[in-house]
Amino acid sequence: MNARKNLFLPTKKVTGYHLSGKEKSVRSYDDPRTPAQRIKDTGIMLEPQRRHLEELYASLDLADLTNQINEIQQRLIRLAAAKTYSQTPHAA
């Protein structure tokens, strides 16, 4: 799940605030980027780290990651339902 979030899901970050005409605070946002893009853009990554991140990105399949997450969620839902059902009193 972390790989999907950090490599494939861009987010916008608040860059500042300003007042609108009616003294209402309005947020300003930057362009959407993934957390991995943000860290790469800072320039603080060493070359081996940057290369590893690029190799990881190239090796992942977003559709496969999403399917794996969905399967795990469905399994958790079934387990929770089974546990809830086993703990409820049954009518005789």
Short mmCIF file of C-alpha atoms in Angstrom, two decimals:
data_model
loop_
_atom_site.label_atom_id
_atom_site.label_comp_id
_atom_site.label_asym_id
_atom_site.label_seq_id
_atom_site.Cartn_x
_atom_site.Cartn_y
_atom_site.Cartn_z
CA MET A 1 0.00 0.00 0.00
CA ASN A 2 2.85 2.39 0.77
CA ALA A 3 4.39 1.83 -2.66
CA ARG A 4 1.08 2.67 -4.31
CA LYS A 5 0.63 5.80 -2.24
CA ASN A 6 4.20 7.06 -2.50
CA LEU A 7 4.82 6.28 -6.17
CA PHE A 8 1.45 6.55 -7.90
CA LEU A 9 -0.93 8.87 -6.02
CA PRO A 10 -0.18 12.56 -6.52
CA THR A 11 -1.32 15.07 -3.92
CA LYS A 12 -1.46 18.82 -3.69
CA LYS A 13 0.23 20.63 -0.79
CA VAL A 14 -0.78 23.95 0.68
CA THR A 15 1.83 26.58 -0.22
CA GLY A 16 0.25 29.53 1.54
CA TYR A 17 -2.80 31.51 2.49
CA HIS A 18 -4.20 34.84 1.38
CA LEU A 19 -7.28 36.86 2.21
CA SER A 20 -10.07 37.11 -0.33
CA GLY A 21 -12.19 40.25 -0.83
CA LYS A 22 -14.44 39.43 2.12
CA GLU A 23 -11.62 38.81 4.62
CA LYS A 24 -11.93 35.07 4.08
CA SER A 25 -8.74 33.00 4.20
CA VAL A 26 -8.07 31.14 0.94
CA ARG A 27 -5.44 28.43 0.52
CA SER A 28 -2.94 28.31 -2.34
CA TYR A 29 -1.76 24.90 -3.59
CA ASP A 30 1.20 23.66 -5.59
CA ASP A 31 0.95 21.31 -8.57
CA PRO A 32 0.01 17.69 -7.78
CA ARG A 33 3.05 15.43 -7.31
CA THR A 34 3.67 12.07 -5.67
CA PRO A 35 5.68 11.89 -2.44
CA ALA A 36 8.47 10.18 -4.43
CA GLN A 37 8.56 13.06 -6.92
CA ARG A 38 8.69 15.58 -4.08
CA ILE A 39 11.69 13.92 -2.43
CA LYS A 40 13.50 13.54 -5.77
CA ASP A 41 12.94 17.22 -6.53
CA THR A 42 14.62 18.31 -3.28
CA GLY A 43 17.99 17.06 -4.53
CA ILE A 44 18.89 15.46 -1.18
CA MET A 45 18.77 11.88 -2.47
CA LEU A 46 22.04 10.17 -3.19
CA GLU A 47 22.46 8.61 -6.63
CA PRO A 48 22.07 4.97 -5.40
CA GLN A 49 18.84 5.90 -3.62
CA ARG A 50 17.47 7.71 -6.66
CA ARG A 51 18.37 4.77 -8.93
CA HIS A 52 16.74 2.30 -6.51
CA LEU A 53 13.55 4.40 -6.45
CA GLU A 54 13.44 4.54 -10.26
CA GLU A 55 13.99 0.76 -10.51
CA LEU A 56 11.24 0.14 -7.96
CA TYR A 57 8.85 2.38 -9.89
CA ALA A 58 9.65 0.62 -13.17
CA SER A 59 9.13 -2.83 -11.61
CA LEU A 60 5.68 -2.12 -10.16
CA ASP A 61 2.33 -2.54 -11.86
CA LEU A 62 -0.35 -0.18 -10.54
CA ALA A 63 -3.23 -2.46 -11.56
CA ASP A 64 -1.62 -5.44 -9.80
CA LEU A 65 -0.97 -3.40 -6.64
CA THR A 66 -4.59 -2.21 -6.62
CA ASN A 67 -5.88 -5.77 -7.07
CA GLN A 68 -3.71 -7.02 -4.20
CA ILE A 69 -4.98 -4.25 -1.92
CA ASN A 70 -8.60 -5.00 -2.89
CA GLU A 71 -8.13 -8.73 -2.19
CA ILE A 72 -6.66 -8.01 1.25
CA GLN A 73 -9.51 -5.60 2.06
CA GLN A 74 -12.11 -8.17 1.05
CA ARG A 75 -10.39 -10.82 3.17
CA LEU A 76 -10.43 -8.45 6.17
CA ILE A 77 -14.12 -7.69 5.62
CA ARG A 78 -14.94 -11.42 5.53
CA LEU A 79 -12.90 -12.08 8.69
CA ALA A 80 -14.57 -9.20 10.54
CA ALA A 81 -18.02 -10.36 9.43
CA ALA A 82 -17.31 -13.93 10.54
CA LYS A 83 -16.07 -12.74 13.92
CA THR A 84 -19.09 -10.46 14.38
CA TYR A 85 -21.48 -13.25 13.39
CA SER A 86 -19.84 -15.74 15.79
CA GLN A 87 -20.18 -13.29 18.71
CA THR A 88 -23.86 -12.42 18.24
CA PRO A 89 -26.41 -14.47 20.17
CA HIS A 90 -28.39 -16.78 17.93
CA ALA A 91 -32.14 -17.17 18.20
CA ALA A 92 -33.15 -20.68 19.08
#
